Each structure stands twice: as structure tokens, then as C-alpha cells.
XYZ file of C-alpha atoms in Angstrom:
565
model
C 65.272 -87.621 -48.511
C 68.275 -85.497 -49.491
C 68.709 -83.934 -52.888
C 71.141 -85.783 -55.185
C 72.772 -84.409 -58.346
C 70.605 -84.860 -61.432
C 71.126 -84.583 -65.151
C 68.690 -84.323 -68.033
C 67.835 -87.758 -69.436
C 69.043 -88.636 -72.902
C 65.565 -88.351 -74.364
C 62.641 -86.179 -73.432
C 60.360 -89.143 -72.700
C 62.761 -90.803 -70.257
C 62.221 -90.359 -66.538
C 64.586 -88.206 -64.569
C 67.597 -90.004 -63.113
C 69.070 -89.494 -59.647
C 72.860 -89.362 -59.531
C 74.468 -90.459 -56.261
C 77.714 -88.760 -57.235
C 78.753 -85.439 -58.713
C 79.760 -85.653 -62.408
C 82.827 -83.667 -63.488
C 82.850 -81.611 -66.670
C 85.337 -82.985 -69.208
C 88.293 -80.985 -70.520
C 88.286 -79.781 -74.121
C 90.766 -82.477 -75.168
C 89.171 -85.292 -73.157
C 89.034 -88.782 -74.686
C 85.578 -89.236 -76.224
C 83.996 -92.579 -75.382
C 80.508 -94.096 -75.534
C 79.627 -96.834 -73.061
C 77.205 -99.092 -74.929
C 74.806 -101.613 -73.438
C 73.311 -103.928 -76.108
C 69.904 -104.162 -74.431
C 67.061 -101.775 -73.578
C 67.494 -98.910 -71.130
C 65.677 -100.615 -68.254
C 68.061 -103.583 -68.372
C 71.182 -101.429 -68.691
C 70.170 -99.343 -65.682
C 70.149 -102.507 -63.570
C 73.612 -103.601 -64.740
C 75.927 -102.730 -61.892
C 79.194 -103.343 -63.754
C 78.162 -101.135 -66.665
C 77.039 -98.250 -64.447
C 80.080 -98.405 -62.162
C 82.477 -98.072 -65.110
C 80.386 -95.193 -66.473
C 80.601 -93.422 -63.106
C 84.355 -93.978 -62.964
C 84.777 -92.189 -66.288
C 82.127 -89.547 -65.566
C 84.173 -88.160 -62.662
C 87.391 -88.073 -64.696
C 87.862 -84.735 -66.493
C 90.169 -86.441 -69.006
C 87.235 -88.512 -70.340
C 84.092 -87.320 -72.116
C 81.699 -90.250 -71.692
C 78.117 -90.828 -72.763
C 75.712 -93.799 -72.622
C 74.060 -95.676 -75.487
C 71.414 -98.425 -75.248
C 69.783 -100.674 -77.803
C 66.562 -98.658 -77.620
C 67.979 -95.148 -77.160
C 70.355 -94.683 -80.085
C 71.145 -90.991 -80.289
C 72.485 -88.638 -82.921
C 76.096 -89.216 -81.888
C 78.387 -88.992 -84.867
C 80.678 -92.033 -84.619
C 83.474 -89.921 -86.122
C 83.355 -87.849 -82.943
C 83.944 -90.933 -80.785
C 87.363 -92.389 -80.105
C 86.059 -95.490 -78.294
C 82.908 -97.552 -78.034
C 82.956 -99.866 -75.020
C 80.333 -102.604 -74.865
C 79.111 -104.693 -71.974
C 78.836 -108.278 -73.260
C 76.963 -110.504 -70.790
C 75.172 -113.085 -72.979
C 76.049 -114.749 -76.285
C 72.816 -113.586 -77.917
C 73.827 -109.962 -77.222
C 75.793 -110.128 -80.477
C 72.542 -109.491 -82.379
C 72.059 -106.100 -80.714
C 75.773 -105.350 -81.045
C 75.553 -105.736 -84.810
C 72.347 -103.666 -84.820
C 74.260 -100.847 -83.124
C 77.074 -101.062 -85.679
C 74.509 -100.754 -88.464
C 72.813 -97.763 -86.807
C 76.132 -95.899 -86.658
C 77.349 -97.081 -90.075
C 80.333 -98.869 -88.509
C 81.770 -101.796 -90.480
C 80.802 -105.124 -88.958
C 84.314 -106.600 -89.104
C 87.211 -104.970 -87.265
C 89.525 -105.494 -90.261
C 87.303 -103.232 -92.413
C 87.385 -100.220 -90.079
C 89.483 -97.169 -90.801
C 91.303 -94.798 -88.472
C 88.337 -92.435 -88.163
C 86.107 -95.186 -86.785
C 86.031 -95.543 -82.978
C 88.048 -98.322 -81.407
C 85.485 -100.896 -80.297
C 86.060 -103.119 -77.289
C 83.987 -105.313 -74.992
C 84.175 -106.632 -71.464
C 81.998 -108.847 -69.330
C 81.343 -112.555 -68.756
C 81.400 -113.593 -72.440
C 84.831 -112.096 -73.294
C 86.315 -113.332 -70.024
C 85.244 -116.901 -70.801
C 85.680 -117.290 -74.565
C 85.630 -114.259 -76.877
C 86.765 -116.193 -79.959
C 83.451 -116.652 -81.840
C 83.109 -112.846 -81.689
C 86.783 -112.017 -82.253
C 86.371 -110.564 -85.745
C 83.707 -108.048 -84.633
C 85.808 -106.242 -81.991
C 89.139 -104.443 -81.975
C 89.940 -105.783 -78.528
C 88.514 -107.203 -75.310
C 89.228 -106.363 -71.677
C 89.802 -109.545 -69.694
C 88.936 -109.466 -66.016
C 87.612 -106.767 -63.721
C 87.454 -103.471 -65.530
C 87.933 -100.801 -62.864
C 91.743 -100.639 -63.007
C 92.122 -101.856 -66.605
C 90.068 -98.907 -67.887
C 92.390 -96.465 -66.123
C 95.451 -98.083 -67.703
C 93.773 -98.171 -71.131
C 92.985 -94.450 -71.048
C 96.508 -93.593 -69.871
C 98.097 -95.633 -72.651
C 95.739 -94.260 -75.305
C 96.583 -90.655 -74.459
C 100.237 -91.496 -75.140
C 99.523 -93.069 -78.538
C 96.468 -91.057 -79.538
C 98.112 -89.409 -82.544
C 99.317 -92.606 -84.224
C 97.702 -92.470 -87.686
C 97.699 -96.203 -88.417
C 94.854 -98.114 -86.726
C 96.666 -101.467 -86.484
C 99.775 -99.859 -85.052
C 97.675 -98.064 -82.432
C 95.988 -101.314 -81.383
C 99.403 -103.024 -81.370
C 100.785 -100.432 -78.936
C 97.777 -100.745 -76.640
C 97.862 -104.570 -76.677
C 101.565 -104.606 -75.837
C 101.277 -102.127 -72.966
C 97.920 -102.665 -71.240
C 97.721 -105.808 -69.102
C 94.425 -107.602 -69.614
C 93.862 -106.250 -73.140
C 93.332 -108.993 -75.729
C 93.359 -107.832 -79.371
C 92.363 -110.768 -81.626
C 93.977 -109.184 -84.680
C 97.366 -109.491 -82.971
C 97.189 -113.313 -83.064
C 97.225 -115.821 -85.908
C 95.225 -119.023 -85.508
C 95.924 -122.139 -87.586
C 93.679 -125.207 -87.873
C 94.068 -128.898 -88.670
C 91.932 -128.514 -91.784
C 88.568 -126.752 -92.203
C 86.716 -129.148 -89.901
C 89.473 -129.879 -87.415
C 90.696 -128.385 -84.143
C 93.295 -125.650 -83.731
C 96.899 -126.567 -84.513
C 98.585 -123.351 -83.304
C 97.948 -119.891 -81.813
C 100.772 -117.440 -82.495
C 101.202 -113.747 -81.570
C 102.013 -111.625 -84.654
C 104.607 -109.538 -82.797
C 107.175 -110.442 -80.126
C 105.829 -107.893 -77.623
C 102.270 -109.263 -77.709
C 101.551 -111.363 -74.571
C 100.750 -115.055 -74.802
C 98.604 -115.639 -72.849
C 96.839 -112.438 -71.824
C 96.453 -112.407 -68.041
C 93.076 -111.776 -66.416
C 93.059 -108.653 -64.219
C 91.561 -108.676 -60.720
C 91.105 -106.088 -57.977
C 93.186 -106.735 -54.873
C 91.624 -104.259 -52.422
C 87.848 -104.515 -52.650
C 87.325 -101.669 -50.161
C 88.447 -99.294 -52.912
C 86.028 -100.757 -55.454
C 82.833 -101.903 -53.740
C 80.317 -101.654 -56.560
C 77.039 -99.882 -55.856
C 74.385 -98.209 -57.955
C 75.615 -94.741 -58.964
C 72.451 -93.695 -60.848
C 68.956 -94.572 -59.645
C 66.152 -94.755 -62.195
C 62.516 -95.649 -61.773
C 62.582 -97.212 -65.243
C 65.233 -99.770 -64.347
C 64.166 -103.399 -63.967
C 65.221 -103.046 -60.324
C 63.269 -99.823 -60.082
C 64.614 -97.190 -57.668
C 66.893 -99.784 -56.089
C 70.346 -99.326 -54.595
C 72.340 -102.407 -55.630
C 75.393 -103.151 -53.477
C 78.026 -105.787 -54.196
C 78.665 -107.650 -50.955
C 80.952 -110.373 -52.334
C 82.816 -110.940 -55.571
C 83.766 -114.480 -56.562
C 83.135 -117.787 -54.823
C 85.424 -120.113 -52.908
C 83.461 -123.332 -53.450
C 84.657 -124.173 -56.983
C 81.657 -126.050 -58.349
C 83.186 -127.647 -61.421
C 80.761 -126.141 -63.952
C 80.717 -122.603 -62.520
C 82.291 -119.758 -64.453
C 81.395 -117.278 -61.696
C 83.715 -119.175 -59.362
C 86.660 -119.955 -61.644
C 86.704 -116.627 -63.502
C 87.201 -114.800 -60.200
C 90.050 -116.977 -58.893
C 93.326 -115.138 -58.580
C 96.391 -116.453 -60.428
C 98.254 -119.156 -58.515
C 100.676 -117.562 -56.106
C 98.938 -114.166 -56.218
C 97.642 -114.410 -52.669
C 94.201 -113.201 -53.730
C 91.381 -114.998 -51.911
C 88.879 -116.831 -54.156
C 86.038 -114.718 -52.774
C 86.542 -111.047 -51.974
C 84.402 -108.482 -50.239
C 84.755 -105.059 -48.725
C 84.663 -104.463 -44.998
C 81.219 -104.395 -43.468
C 81.854 -100.813 -42.322
C 82.405 -99.665 -45.899
C 79.350 -101.581 -47.149
C 77.168 -100.024 -44.453
C 78.515 -96.553 -45.281
C 77.484 -97.060 -48.926
C 74.007 -98.207 -47.889
C 73.638 -95.272 -45.506
C 74.359 -92.858 -48.332
C 72.076 -94.628 -50.790
C 69.019 -94.862 -48.556
C 68.858 -91.083 -48.471
C 67.383 -91.417 -51.956
C 65.601 -94.787 -51.991
C 64.165 -97.322 -49.564
C 65.078 -100.371 -51.707
C 68.387 -102.212 -51.256
C 69.576 -105.192 -53.306
C 72.545 -107.238 -52.083
C 74.588 -108.747 -54.924
C 77.257 -111.396 -55.150
C 77.725 -115.017 -56.112
C 77.301 -115.840 -52.423
C 76.420 -112.807 -50.320
C 75.933 -114.867 -47.166
C 79.549 -116.097 -47.403
C 80.758 -112.676 -46.275
C 82.384 -113.316 -42.873
C 80.562 -110.305 -41.384
C 77.183 -110.946 -42.975
C 75.463 -111.453 -39.595
C 76.564 -107.924 -38.648
C 75.095 -106.606 -41.894
C 71.827 -108.366 -41.039
C 71.875 -106.693 -37.598
C 72.270 -103.305 -39.276
C 69.479 -103.960 -41.793
C 67.157 -105.311 -39.091
C 67.510 -102.024 -37.221
C 66.351 -100.021 -40.259
C 62.613 -99.594 -40.551
C 60.860 -99.444 -43.889
C 63.636 -100.887 -46.057
C 62.877 -103.370 -48.815
C 65.778 -105.834 -48.987
C 66.444 -108.340 -51.757
C 69.339 -110.586 -52.723
C 70.697 -112.839 -55.400
C 70.741 -116.570 -54.641
C 71.950 -117.822 -51.272
C 73.970 -120.897 -50.426
C 72.210 -123.586 -48.421
C 75.008 -124.213 -45.903
C 75.458 -120.538 -45.002
C 71.767 -119.746 -44.578
C 70.814 -119.094 -40.957
C 67.551 -118.328 -39.238
C 68.745 -114.746 -38.761
C 69.308 -114.332 -42.514
C 65.898 -115.761 -43.352
C 64.271 -113.468 -40.790
C 66.116 -110.409 -42.155
C 64.859 -110.949 -45.687
C 61.336 -111.641 -44.441
C 61.372 -108.369 -42.480
C 62.728 -106.686 -45.623
C 59.631 -107.631 -47.564
C 60.787 -110.740 -49.408
C 58.222 -113.447 -50.071
C 60.716 -116.106 -51.168
C 64.447 -116.783 -51.276
C 66.480 -118.564 -53.937
C 68.787 -121.511 -53.277
C 71.104 -122.995 -55.900
C 71.274 -126.751 -55.339
C 71.729 -127.923 -58.988
C 70.840 -131.547 -58.236
C 68.963 -133.660 -55.715
C 71.460 -136.514 -55.950
C 74.249 -136.834 -53.386
C 76.205 -138.728 -56.043
C 75.984 -135.834 -58.501
C 76.707 -133.214 -55.877
C 79.934 -135.051 -55.214
C 80.643 -135.152 -58.963
C 80.286 -131.384 -59.375
C 81.936 -130.509 -56.036
C 78.702 -129.083 -54.634
C 79.484 -129.860 -51.022
C 75.947 -129.900 -49.677
C 74.170 -132.645 -47.791
C 70.553 -133.679 -48.050
C 69.676 -132.686 -44.437
C 71.171 -129.217 -44.963
C 68.773 -128.535 -47.835
C 65.800 -129.654 -45.758
C 66.965 -127.524 -42.832
C 67.302 -124.438 -45.064
C 63.732 -124.854 -46.286
C 62.542 -125.258 -42.700
C 64.246 -121.973 -41.738
C 62.400 -120.177 -44.538
C 59.113 -121.650 -43.421
C 59.781 -120.684 -39.791
C 60.628 -117.114 -40.882
C 57.197 -116.846 -42.491
C 58.406 -116.724 -46.086
C 55.812 -117.847 -48.599
C 58.070 -119.794 -50.906
C 61.464 -121.045 -51.962
C 62.954 -121.083 -55.441
C 65.515 -123.778 -56.214
C 67.924 -123.662 -59.125
C 68.468 -127.057 -60.735
C 70.404 -128.407 -63.691
C 70.089 -131.480 -65.922
C 72.679 -133.018 -68.209
C 75.626 -132.766 -65.819
C 78.552 -135.096 -66.579
C 77.822 -138.737 -65.663
C 74.196 -137.974 -64.764
C 71.447 -140.510 -65.431
C 67.659 -140.400 -65.244
C 67.681 -141.651 -61.654
C 69.690 -138.605 -60.564
C 67.005 -136.367 -62.089
C 64.282 -138.319 -60.277
C 66.148 -137.753 -57.006
C 65.818 -133.995 -57.515
C 62.058 -134.441 -57.775
C 62.083 -136.663 -54.684
C 63.995 -134.013 -52.743
C 61.478 -131.283 -53.578
C 58.625 -133.599 -52.627
C 60.292 -134.098 -49.256
C 60.696 -130.330 -48.838
C 57.002 -129.917 -49.593
C 56.011 -132.710 -47.187
C 57.951 -131.160 -44.310
C 56.842 -127.596 -45.146
C 53.300 -127.886 -46.525
C 52.678 -124.110 -46.525
C 55.844 -123.323 -48.490
C 55.345 -122.716 -52.221
C 58.084 -124.458 -54.175
C 59.461 -123.184 -57.475
C 62.126 -124.895 -59.572
C 64.073 -123.019 -62.218
C 65.988 -125.555 -64.291
C 68.487 -125.306 -67.118
C 70.661 -127.821 -68.915
C 74.401 -128.044 -68.386
C 76.434 -125.920 -70.829
C 80.225 -126.496 -70.692
C 81.946 -123.149 -70.136
C 85.486 -122.223 -71.121
C 87.752 -121.644 -68.149
C 86.074 -124.232 -65.913
C 87.073 -127.851 -65.121
C 84.106 -129.042 -67.202
C 85.247 -127.208 -70.360
C 86.232 -130.566 -71.893
C 82.957 -132.331 -71.055
C 80.250 -133.184 -73.610
C 76.785 -131.665 -73.568
C 73.739 -133.909 -73.905
C 71.475 -133.596 -76.953
C 68.368 -131.399 -77.052
C 66.229 -134.541 -77.173
C 67.735 -135.872 -73.956
C 67.485 -132.434 -72.320
C 63.750 -132.340 -73.005
C 63.346 -135.919 -71.759
C 64.922 -134.996 -68.432
C 62.935 -131.785 -68.122
C 59.814 -133.895 -68.664
C 60.845 -136.251 -65.863
C 60.817 -133.261 -63.510
C 57.526 -131.909 -64.840
C 55.869 -135.318 -64.495
C 57.136 -136.070 -60.978
C 56.541 -132.536 -59.655
C 53.154 -131.895 -61.231
C 51.454 -131.426 -57.863
C 54.530 -130.350 -55.908
C 56.337 -127.467 -57.575
C 56.068 -124.833 -60.265
C 58.702 -126.007 -62.759
C 60.203 -123.482 -65.195
C 62.753 -125.002 -67.584
C 65.077 -123.198 -69.957
C 64.863 -123.648 -73.712
C 66.898 -126.627 -74.926
C 67.515 -124.701 -78.171
C 68.819 -121.678 -76.302
C 71.118 -123.861 -74.192
C 72.413 -125.486 -77.395
C 73.062 -122.023 -78.889
C 75.085 -121.125 -75.802
C 76.952 -124.417 -76.004
C 78.326 -124.142 -79.528
C 79.334 -120.510 -78.974
C 80.754 -121.014 -75.476
C 83.407 -123.387 -76.874
C 83.499 -122.039 -80.431
C 86.313 -120.444 -82.395
C 86.585 -117.463 -84.728
C 85.582 -119.553 -87.748
C 81.993 -119.155 -86.515
C 81.909 -115.443 -87.451
C 80.503 -116.320 -90.866
C 77.634 -118.241 -89.258
C 76.976 -115.402 -86.799
C 76.659 -112.883 -89.641
C 74.206 -115.057 -91.561
C 72.276 -115.775 -88.349
C 72.034 -112.017 -87.790
C 70.936 -111.346 -91.377
C 68.122 -113.895 -90.974
C 66.693 -112.064 -87.978
C 68.784 -113.307 -85.064
C 66.166 -115.602 -83.547
C 67.012 -119.067 -82.252
C 65.146 -120.520 -85.207
C 67.621 -118.785 -87.512
C 70.605 -120.868 -86.387
C 69.901 -124.063 -88.328
C 68.629 -122.093 -91.314
C 71.847 -120.047 -91.396
C 73.993 -123.178 -91.309
C 71.875 -124.845 -94.002
C 72.113 -121.830 -96.320
C 75.876 -121.550 -95.933
C 76.268 -125.275 -96.585
C 74.132 -125.065 -99.761
C 76.274 -122.131 -100.933
C 79.485 -124.053 -100.295
C 80.603 -121.534 -97.668
C 80.904 -123.851 -94.659
C 84.610 -123.950 -93.849
C 84.133 -124.884 -90.213
C 82.950 -128.000 -88.348
C 79.255 -128.717 -87.837
C 77.580 -127.249 -84.765
C 77.380 -130.539 -82.842
C 81.177 -130.692 -83.083
C 81.324 -127.487 -81.079
C 78.323 -128.034 -78.782
C 78.201 -131.733 -77.897
C 81.683 -133.146 -78.372
C 83.966 -134.192 -75.516
C 87.429 -132.650 -75.957
C 90.645 -134.638 -75.449
C 92.989 -133.275 -72.787
C 95.730 -132.346 -75.254
C 93.538 -130.427 -77.728
C 94.447 -126.764 -78.199
C 91.349 -124.897 -77.071
C 90.246 -121.705 -78.878
C 90.594 -119.493 -75.792
C 94.135 -120.489 -74.801
C 95.475 -117.016 -75.607
C 93.684 -115.973 -72.390
C 94.674 -117.113 -68.904
C 92.081 -117.024 -66.143
C 94.770 -117.938 -63.621
C 94.344 -121.699 -63.119
C 96.723 -123.848 -65.195
C 95.136 -126.127 -67.772
C 96.392 -129.367 -66.235
C 94.887 -128.451 -62.843
C 91.527 -127.599 -64.416
C 91.525 -130.931 -66.234
C 92.323 -132.849 -63.063
C 89.580 -131.055 -61.124
C 87.078 -131.960 -63.844
C 87.628 -135.707 -63.446
C 85.262 -137.816 -61.305
C 86.365 -137.978 -57.657
C 88.072 -141.189 -56.514
C 85.663 -144.095 -56.244
C 82.846 -142.206 -57.975
C 82.312 -144.825 -60.699
C 81.569 -147.535 -58.136
C 79.629 -145.374 -55.705
C 75.947 -145.997 -55.087
C 74.582 -142.914 -53.383
C 70.980 -142.448 -52.376
C 69.266 -139.733 -50.433
């Protein structure tokens, strides 16, 4: 294998890293920024978005960038940093974020920071959906895909770098940089302490309302791939390559699909990928340094040239090939054979439900025979198992729908007796920016009841792994929460930041008379009326609210339909 550029690791006990690009030394007056990942090193080094943005800055001489992880805090003096940029993928990451603030003696709330403190921003799935519960902890958020927004942010900052007043600096950046949402530039009013929002108002006339999500038009210029290979990463010594970004199928609950849709009239396709020639060129370069390749994307097999990519991979000997989940109706025998040859023992299929009725409700346009055929292809390819993703608690679901999922897996097992069947199951969490953002969530008790239906019916059929009902509830009240929850988040953090701390934090605040927000069920379980002002309406993901609402309604005739499998 060829020699790639290397750099000393951040700590003596870390393994050496292999750079697949050549870093550029920063100029003396370069903008000083730390890219922070609020999780351990091995997780950060498998986060493609985080590493790609680091690489982008590491080859720019106008930027002096370094990396920080939850378990590798260094001696960086925060006064030497001008920015801290955080990757924010999961709601519970806020615990590690606040840990990092404490380690660097940075005030927890943005309003308490002074000019010498770094400007702190975040990007990722959480900010792009609903950043409001975390609004008071950040100076701003980047909404959308970060590759081009980061360039514009750095250009604008260099113009306004010498402004002495922190709020004025943030004001200038928020007014100039498309996709930058600064919570402090907006005033939010409520219909009483336990009521919904009555108004969201920009503080200045040049502040956008709403902030528009930013997307990449030409994916050939920005195909994401692993820039730094580490044997300590969760995907150890693996070249990750993004084959597709977004999804055209618009399952009504799916943030990955709706967050990647281009604004109406933009002409951007709902799913975007680079040319197969460019993807192959990236793989060719990467396999000089590793024999492991991971294909990423919401639906990698939706790429129109995916069969050609399989042909290329089939011709390579000794490669280990893995992938994120595949879609049932795009799986072919060739694809199954390619992954088998690449060393995979099982493939993952997201089916959500075994009920034709519910698949119609969520716009999951799959048919029962297609699922059985996909499993048969895996069995024919010699794969040992299949992992299905399922979900309980979807809108209008009943116990019979859950039983139909068990029946489907039993049928898969009957037709493919040598195939090991695994079911990973979670409960439905309404996500901001999707057609189901108004829908209620079922209670923890009902979640557990439906998980138990699956466990009981699949006892001898499948290995069932269900998510934590408490964790799903935690996601639910934050995913549709507002900035009034910051007080609860702080107390939750002070009590240790475990899921068991949530109810205790709320109870303590209530006993102290400090609860000036609705109870958590109001956020997590309640169905929203169509005309309610939602906390995240200062952000536009591109699809108008009235269209989202219409898409979230049951399809015509659904109420009277009697579907079976």
C-alpha cells in the first residue's frame, strides 16, 4: 500500500492516523477554530460529516483548525480560539456538550459569554430538525449541509472579526450568512407559562425569517469520504464513502428524507449522488491504504448506477464491503451477491411495519411479496441472516398491526429456514420538519405492551432488540420542545445526565416553584392542531407547512380500509 501523509496523534497513547490528503499549514493570522465532537474519539473518527468539514478547513491556510473529543480534552486555551464548532447528532449529546463547556470554563448560556470567549455553533441532524430546546446554549446553528455554509461563515467572519461587541458580531453574521440561525436574534412569546407560542419575531429588520436550509447542488464536488483512517475508530481502518444523500420516497415520519428535500422550485432532486466514475475514483484512492469500504447513504441502492458500482466492487479481490440499510424494492440478486462476496454475513432492511395498512399510512410503498423476495435473495446469496428495522406506535396503529409484523417475520423464517432473523425495533418519535410533526406519541406503557407482543410472538423466530421506551420519550419531548426547556436540561445535567434524571429534575424544579413551562407529556405525547405556531418555525426545511400537514393525513379511504397480508 502507498504511503499517505501522517500527523502525530493528539495524545501519546493514541494510535497513529493515516491522512488521505495533504494538510496545509495555516497563516499567522488564520481564524482559530476547534471542531468538537461530543463523544469519544472512536465514535468521532467514524463520523463522516465531522471529518469532512475538518478536512475542508485543514487544507485552507486561512483557518487554523484542531479537533476535540469528549475523551481527549487538551490544554487548548479557549481564549486562543475564535470558534468552537460542534457536531450535534443526538439529543442526549447535550450532556457531553455541557461537560466540554465546563472543562474549558466557558459559560453554559450564550448570553453570559463575553467577547473573549469563542463563538460556539452547532450543526447536524438535531439543529436541522429543532434546535430550540438547546437554543440558549449556543451562539448560532448552521442549518443544512455544512460544506458551503462553512466557507461563507469564514469569509464573513474575516470581514467582521474586529467588531468588539459580541452581539453585534453575531448580528452581522446572522444577517449575511445564509443558513445561519442565531437564537439570540429572535424573540419568542408564549400564551402563558404552560401554553404554546404566540409569536416569533426577529429583533432586527435584516435578520431572516425564516432561515433557509442550505443544500449542495453539485454532489460531484462534495462526495463525502473518509479523509483520516484510524484503527481506533468504530469502523476501524474503513474508508466510508457517501453514495447517496437524501431519499426520494418521503416516508411520513422520516427526517432523513424531508430534511434533504430541496426548496420548492429549486430544481434539486430529493436524492442526490455523485457520478459513479467519481465514486470509483475515490474508492480507488482509498484502497491504497485500507481493504475495508463502507457505502453510506439513506438508500445506497437507489443510485441509478449502483449495478455498475457492484460490477466494479465484484472485480476487486480481498475487499471487505459493508453498507447502511438497503431498501427492499431496490435490492437485487447482484447486490446481495456483492455484499456476500465482500464478507458480509447479513444485510439490513428497513420495513418499519408488517401491515400493508400501516405501510400505506406512512407512505412506505412496499408490498408483502417484495419483502419475502428480498429475504429469498439474501438466502440464495448465502448470507447468514437479515436484520429488519421495525417501529411501533405509528399514527393509527393498533395491536393487530404489530402482530402482522410478527406474522411477516414468521413467514420469512418459514420460507428461508437457514436465515437468521434479527429485528431492531423502536417506537415512533414525531420529528420536526416531517409530515408527522403534529402527531401524538403513544405512552411508555403502550410502547412496552407492543414491544412485548413482538417478543412473545417471535420468541422462537427472531432475535428481537427493542429500544428503551424511556429514551424514546426523552427524544420525543425534546424533538418538539421549545427554549423554555433549557432550565430542565441544566438541572438534568446537574443530576448526572442519565435517563433516570429526567423525572427527578422536573420534580425538583416543580418543588422549588421554578417550572414555568408545560409538563413533559405536553411536549412528548400531545397532538398539535394545524394552526399552532411550532417552536422551529424560524427555520425552513423547504417544504411549506400546509403541504407537510396535508401529507401527514391518512390517505383517502384509509379509515375504512381492511388490509391483511
